[in-house]
Structures are given as C-alpha cells and as structure tokens.
Amino acid sequence: MSKHILMVVTTADKMNNEHSTGLWLSEFGEAYVEFANAGYTITVASPKGGKAPVDDRSLEGEVPQEILDTAKYLENTLNLDEIKDIDGFDGIFLPGGHGTMFDLPDHTKLQEVIRDLYEQNKVVAAVCHGPAGLVGVKLSDGTPLVAGKAVTAFTDAEEVETTLDQYMPFLLETRMRELGAEFVAAENWANHVQVDGNLITGQNPQSTISVAKEVLKQLA
C-alpha cells in the first residue's frame, strides 16, 4: 500500500497592505517531488479550493524545471472542507509562503484535521511559514499542539531581514513561543529541522527537502 499524504497550501494572495503574496513554490515543489518519487499518493488541498496563488518572488532566480512543473498541481486544489474522512491519510505537510500567515492560523477544518492526524500518531510536518497552520491547533485536552514541543519555523530575525515583518498579522516565532513551544532557531537561512515525535518542522525554504526526507523516514 502506498502512503497517502495531504499537502495543504495557502489560497491567500494579498498581505494586509495589499502586497501580493501566496505559496512559496519551492517549498511545495521540492516536497511534492520527494513524495512522488517515493510512490506516495498526494492530495493537494487549500482553504478555498481551486487555484492556489504562487508568490512571484519564489520564481526569481534559477528555479529548476522539475519544481516549476509542479505548479500544475496547484491549478485545482481540493477545498479543505470537502475532506470528510482523514483516516486514509498517513500524514500532512504544510509548505509555506507568506500567504499562509493570513488563511491557515484560524481555519477550523485545518485545525481539526491536524489534531486528528496528530492524535492518531500520524505525521504532521510543516516548513517555513507553513507552521502558521499549527498555531491554532489544540489537542483534545485543550492544550496547544505546539506547547512543550521542540519546533522551528521562519524566525523573527529572518522575517525582519525580508522587511515583510511590518505587514504580518503576527510573527511566527513569537507566537509559537507564546503558545509554550520550545522554539529552536538556527542562523538565518540555515537548513534546520526539528523533530519532536511525529511533529516535524523546518525553518525556511532551505529546509524543505530535509523536512520531506524526515517524513519519508517516519513513514517508511
């Protein structure tokens, strides 16, 4: 039986200041390629369904064709609310992009899916701004998912370096610390992954492949 992974992407295309935003393509594409090469069944879902916006900044420089080719899987994403049964999934992966900061933190269905998968000891993984989808998740006992967990995500220092901190609804590292997470930050743009049981988090785009490989390792 091939493993079945749920990839949840943002559908937010604007920041608070109307700057365009969206998904960071490499964080989706690099993970998608890893999962596909491992023979996984992959379902791509989003808060609104339909086409997921890609942040233009993630297309700058030399982007491998293999990654550009994964954009076709973002053309018609499944609406998260249409997922009725999560038992068929072996894990969830949340790629980042600043868009996630606006539509993932308060999405009730996403919170339910993550909680249920986590409590079934299935893999919950997120990279860069993807952990924004974790901050609203509470376990069945009411405690925040990230409380007491060793986690990482896009750091406050990295956010300041992008100069986009002023446009964010909150800073991800700060919020996770407020929730009681044991946040571990590496130097800016370092490939850095934290594993706490079946919770896997990566700091930035440079960490995507490492997070995906940890998912493969846990599901092997």
CSV table of C-alpha atoms in Angstrom, one decimal:
chain,number,residue,atom,x,y,z
A,1,MET,CA,0.0,0.0,0.0
A,2,SER,CA,1.4,3.4,-1.0
A,3,LYS,CA,1.4,6.1,1.6
A,4,HIS,CA,-1.1,8.9,1.2
A,5,ILE,CA,-0.1,12.4,2.2
A,6,LEU,CA,-2.2,15.5,2.4
A,7,MET,CA,-0.5,18.7,1.3
A,8,VAL,CA,-2.3,21.9,2.4
A,9,VAL,CA,-1.4,25.1,0.6
A,10,THR,CA,-2.5,28.7,1.0
A,11,THR,CA,-5.1,30.5,-1.1
A,12,ALA,CA,-4.3,34.0,0.3
A,13,ASP,CA,-2.9,36.2,-2.4
A,14,LYS,CA,-2.7,39.5,-0.6
A,15,MET,CA,-1.0,40.7,2.6
A,16,ASN,CA,-2.5,43.3,5.0
A,17,ASN,CA,-1.0,46.1,2.8
A,18,GLU,CA,-2.4,44.6,-0.4
A,19,HIS,CA,1.2,43.5,-1.4
A,20,SER,CA,0.8,40.3,-3.4
A,21,THR,CA,1.7,37.0,-1.8
A,22,GLY,CA,0.9,33.3,-2.0
A,23,LEU,CA,2.7,30.0,-1.8
A,24,TRP,CA,6.5,29.7,-2.0
A,25,LEU,CA,6.8,27.3,-4.9
A,26,SER,CA,10.0,25.5,-4.0
A,27,GLU,CA,8.5,24.5,-0.6
A,28,PHE,CA,5.6,22.8,-2.3
A,29,GLY,CA,7.5,21.6,-5.3
A,30,GLU,CA,10.6,20.1,-3.6
A,31,ALA,CA,8.4,18.2,-1.1
A,32,TYR,CA,6.0,17.1,-3.9
A,33,VAL,CA,8.9,15.6,-5.9
A,34,GLU,CA,10.2,13.8,-2.9
A,35,PHE,CA,6.8,12.3,-2.1
A,36,ALA,CA,6.1,11.4,-5.7
A,37,ASN,CA,9.4,9.8,-6.1
A,38,ALA,CA,8.7,7.6,-3.1
A,39,GLY,CA,5.5,6.5,-4.7
A,40,TYR,CA,3.1,8.3,-2.4
A,41,THR,CA,-0.4,9.2,-3.3
A,42,ILE,CA,-0.7,13.0,-2.9
A,43,THR,CA,-3.8,15.1,-2.3
A,44,VAL,CA,-3.4,18.9,-2.6
A,45,ALA,CA,-5.9,20.9,-0.6
A,46,SER,CA,-6.4,24.5,0.4
A,47,PRO,CA,-8.8,26.7,2.4
A,48,LYS,CA,-10.8,27.8,-0.6
A,49,GLY,CA,-10.1,25.1,-3.1
A,50,GLY,CA,-9.3,25.9,-6.8
A,51,LYS,CA,-6.2,27.6,-7.9
A,52,ALA,CA,-3.5,28.3,-5.3
A,53,PRO,CA,-1.6,31.5,-5.9
A,54,VAL,CA,2.2,31.3,-6.2
A,55,ASP,CA,4.3,34.2,-4.8
A,56,ASP,CA,6.1,35.8,-7.7
A,57,ARG,CA,9.2,36.2,-5.5
A,58,SER,CA,9.6,32.4,-5.4
A,59,LEU,CA,10.0,32.3,-9.1
A,60,GLU,CA,13.0,34.7,-9.2
A,61,GLY,CA,16.5,33.3,-10.0
A,62,GLU,CA,17.1,29.9,-11.3
A,63,VAL,CA,14.2,27.6,-10.4
A,64,PRO,CA,14.7,24.0,-11.6
A,65,GLN,CA,12.2,22.9,-14.3
A,66,GLU,CA,11.3,20.0,-12.1
A,67,ILE,CA,10.0,22.4,-9.5
A,68,LEU,CA,8.3,24.7,-12.0
A,69,ASP,CA,6.5,21.7,-13.4
A,70,THR,CA,4.8,21.0,-10.0
A,71,ALA,CA,2.8,24.2,-10.4
A,72,LYS,CA,0.2,22.3,-12.4
A,73,TYR,CA,-0.8,20.5,-9.2
A,74,LEU,CA,-1.9,23.9,-7.8
A,75,GLU,CA,-4.4,24.6,-10.6
A,76,ASN,CA,-7.4,22.9,-9.0
A,77,THR,CA,-6.8,22.1,-5.3
A,78,LEU,CA,-9.4,20.4,-3.1
A,79,ASN,CA,-11.4,22.5,-0.7
A,80,LEU,CA,-10.4,21.5,2.8
A,81,ASP,CA,-14.0,21.5,3.9
A,82,GLU,CA,-14.7,18.7,1.4
A,83,ILE,CA,-12.4,16.3,3.3
A,84,LYS,CA,-14.8,14.1,5.3
A,85,ASP,CA,-12.5,11.2,6.3
A,86,ILE,CA,-8.9,11.7,7.3
A,87,ASP,CA,-8.3,8.0,8.2
A,88,GLY,CA,-7.0,7.4,4.7
A,89,PHE,CA,-4.1,9.9,5.2
A,90,ASP,CA,-0.8,8.9,6.7
A,91,GLY,CA,0.3,12.4,7.2
A,92,ILE,CA,0.0,16.1,6.4
A,93,PHE,CA,2.6,18.5,5.0
A,94,LEU,CA,2.2,22.3,5.1
A,95,PRO,CA,4.5,24.3,2.8
A,96,GLY,CA,5.0,28.0,3.4
A,97,GLY,CA,4.8,31.3,1.7
A,98,HIS,CA,3.6,34.4,3.4
A,99,GLY,CA,0.1,33.7,2.3
A,100,THR,CA,-0.2,31.0,5.0
A,101,MET,CA,0.0,33.7,7.7
A,102,PHE,CA,-3.4,35.0,6.6
A,103,ASP,CA,-5.6,32.0,5.9
A,104,LEU,CA,-4.2,29.0,7.8
A,105,PRO,CA,-4.0,30.1,11.5
A,106,ASP,CA,-7.8,30.4,12.1
A,107,HIS,CA,-9.0,27.7,9.7
A,108,THR,CA,-11.2,25.5,11.8
A,109,LYS,CA,-11.3,22.5,9.5
A,110,LEU,CA,-7.5,22.5,9.1
A,111,GLN,CA,-7.2,22.6,12.9
A,112,GLU,CA,-9.5,19.5,13.2
A,113,VAL,CA,-7.5,17.6,10.5
A,114,ILE,CA,-4.2,18.3,12.1
A,115,ARG,CA,-5.4,17.5,15.6
A,116,ASP,CA,-6.9,14.2,14.5
A,117,LEU,CA,-3.9,13.1,12.5
A,118,TYR,CA,-1.5,14.1,15.3
A,119,GLU,CA,-3.5,12.2,17.9
A,120,GLN,CA,-3.5,9.1,15.6
A,121,ASN,CA,0.3,9.3,15.7
A,122,LYS,CA,0.4,10.2,12.0
A,123,VAL,CA,3.0,12.6,10.7
A,124,VAL,CA,2.4,16.3,10.9
A,125,ALA,CA,5.0,18.3,9.0
A,126,ALA,CA,5.4,22.0,8.1
A,127,VAL,CA,8.1,24.2,6.8
A,128,CYS,CA,9.0,28.0,6.9
A,129,HIS,CA,5.6,29.8,7.2
A,130,GLY,CA,3.7,26.5,7.0
A,131,PRO,CA,3.8,26.2,10.8
A,132,ALA,CA,1.3,29.1,10.8
A,133,GLY,CA,-1.2,26.3,10.3
A,134,LEU,CA,-0.2,24.8,13.6
A,135,VAL,CA,-0.7,27.8,15.9
A,136,GLY,CA,-4.5,27.5,16.2
A,137,VAL,CA,-4.4,23.7,16.8
A,138,LYS,CA,-5.5,22.5,20.2
A,139,LEU,CA,-5.4,18.9,21.2
A,140,SER,CA,-8.4,17.1,22.6
A,141,ASP,CA,-7.4,18.1,26.1
A,142,GLY,CA,-7.4,21.8,25.1
A,143,THR,CA,-3.6,22.3,25.2
A,144,PRO,CA,-2.0,23.9,22.1
A,145,LEU,CA,-0.4,21.3,19.8
A,146,VAL,CA,3.0,23.1,20.0
A,147,ALA,CA,3.1,23.6,23.8
A,148,GLY,CA,6.2,21.9,25.2
A,149,LYS,CA,7.3,20.7,21.7
A,150,ALA,CA,10.7,21.4,20.2
A,151,VAL,CA,9.7,23.2,17.0
A,152,THR,CA,11.1,25.6,14.4
A,153,ALA,CA,9.7,27.9,11.7
A,154,PHE,CA,10.5,31.1,9.9
A,155,THR,CA,12.3,33.1,12.6
A,156,ASP,CA,11.6,36.6,13.7
A,157,ALA,CA,15.2,37.5,12.5
A,158,GLU,CA,14.5,36.1,9.1
A,159,GLU,CA,11.2,38.0,8.9
A,160,VAL,CA,12.9,41.2,9.8
A,161,GLU,CA,15.6,40.5,7.1
A,162,THR,CA,12.8,40.2,4.5
A,163,THR,CA,11.4,43.6,5.6
A,164,LEU,CA,7.9,42.0,5.5
A,165,ASP,CA,7.6,41.7,9.2
A,166,GLN,CA,5.7,45.0,9.3
A,167,TYR,CA,3.0,43.5,7.1
A,168,MET,CA,2.4,40.3,9.0
A,169,PRO,CA,-0.6,39.7,11.3
A,170,PHE,CA,1.9,38.3,13.9
A,171,LEU,CA,5.5,37.0,14.0
A,172,LEU,CA,5.5,33.2,13.8
A,173,GLU,CA,8.4,32.5,16.2
A,174,THR,CA,7.0,34.9,18.8
A,175,ARG,CA,3.5,33.3,18.5
A,176,MET,CA,4.9,29.8,18.9
A,177,ARG,CA,6.9,30.8,22.0
A,178,GLU,CA,3.7,32.5,23.4
A,179,LEU,CA,1.9,29.1,23.0
A,180,GLY,CA,4.6,27.4,25.1
A,181,ALA,CA,6.6,25.9,22.3
A,182,GLU,CA,10.3,25.1,22.8
A,183,PHE,CA,11.3,27.1,19.7
A,184,VAL,CA,14.7,26.3,18.3
A,185,ALA,CA,16.2,28.9,15.9
A,186,ALA,CA,19.3,28.4,13.8
A,187,GLU,CA,21.1,31.2,11.9
A,188,ASN,CA,19.2,32.9,9.2
A,189,TRP,CA,18.7,30.7,6.1
A,190,ALA,CA,20.3,27.7,7.6
A,191,ASN,CA,18.9,24.3,6.7
A,192,HIS,CA,17.3,23.4,10.1
A,193,VAL,CA,14.8,20.8,11.1
A,194,GLN,CA,13.2,19.9,14.4
A,195,VAL,CA,11.7,16.6,15.1
A,196,ASP,CA,9.5,16.0,18.2
A,197,GLY,CA,7.9,12.6,17.9
A,198,ASN,CA,5.6,12.7,14.8
A,199,LEU,CA,5.8,16.5,14.6
A,200,ILE,CA,8.3,17.7,12.1
A,201,THR,CA,9.1,21.4,11.4
A,202,GLY,CA,11.6,23.2,9.2
A,203,GLN,CA,12.9,26.8,9.5
A,204,ASN,CA,12.9,28.2,6.0
A,205,PRO,CA,12.9,27.3,2.2
A,206,GLN,CA,16.4,25.8,2.6
A,207,SER,CA,14.9,23.2,4.9
A,208,THR,CA,12.2,21.8,2.7
A,209,ILE,CA,13.9,18.7,1.4
A,210,SER,CA,15.2,17.8,4.8
A,211,VAL,CA,11.7,18.0,6.2
A,212,ALA,CA,10.3,15.9,3.4
A,213,LYS,CA,13.0,13.3,3.9
A,214,GLU,CA,12.2,13.1,7.6
A,215,VAL,CA,8.6,12.5,6.6
A,216,LEU,CA,9.7,9.6,4.3
A,217,LYS,CA,11.9,8.2,7.1
A,218,GLN,CA,9.0,8.2,9.6
A,219,LEU,CA,6.6,6.7,7.1
A,220,ALA,CA,9.0,4.0,5.8
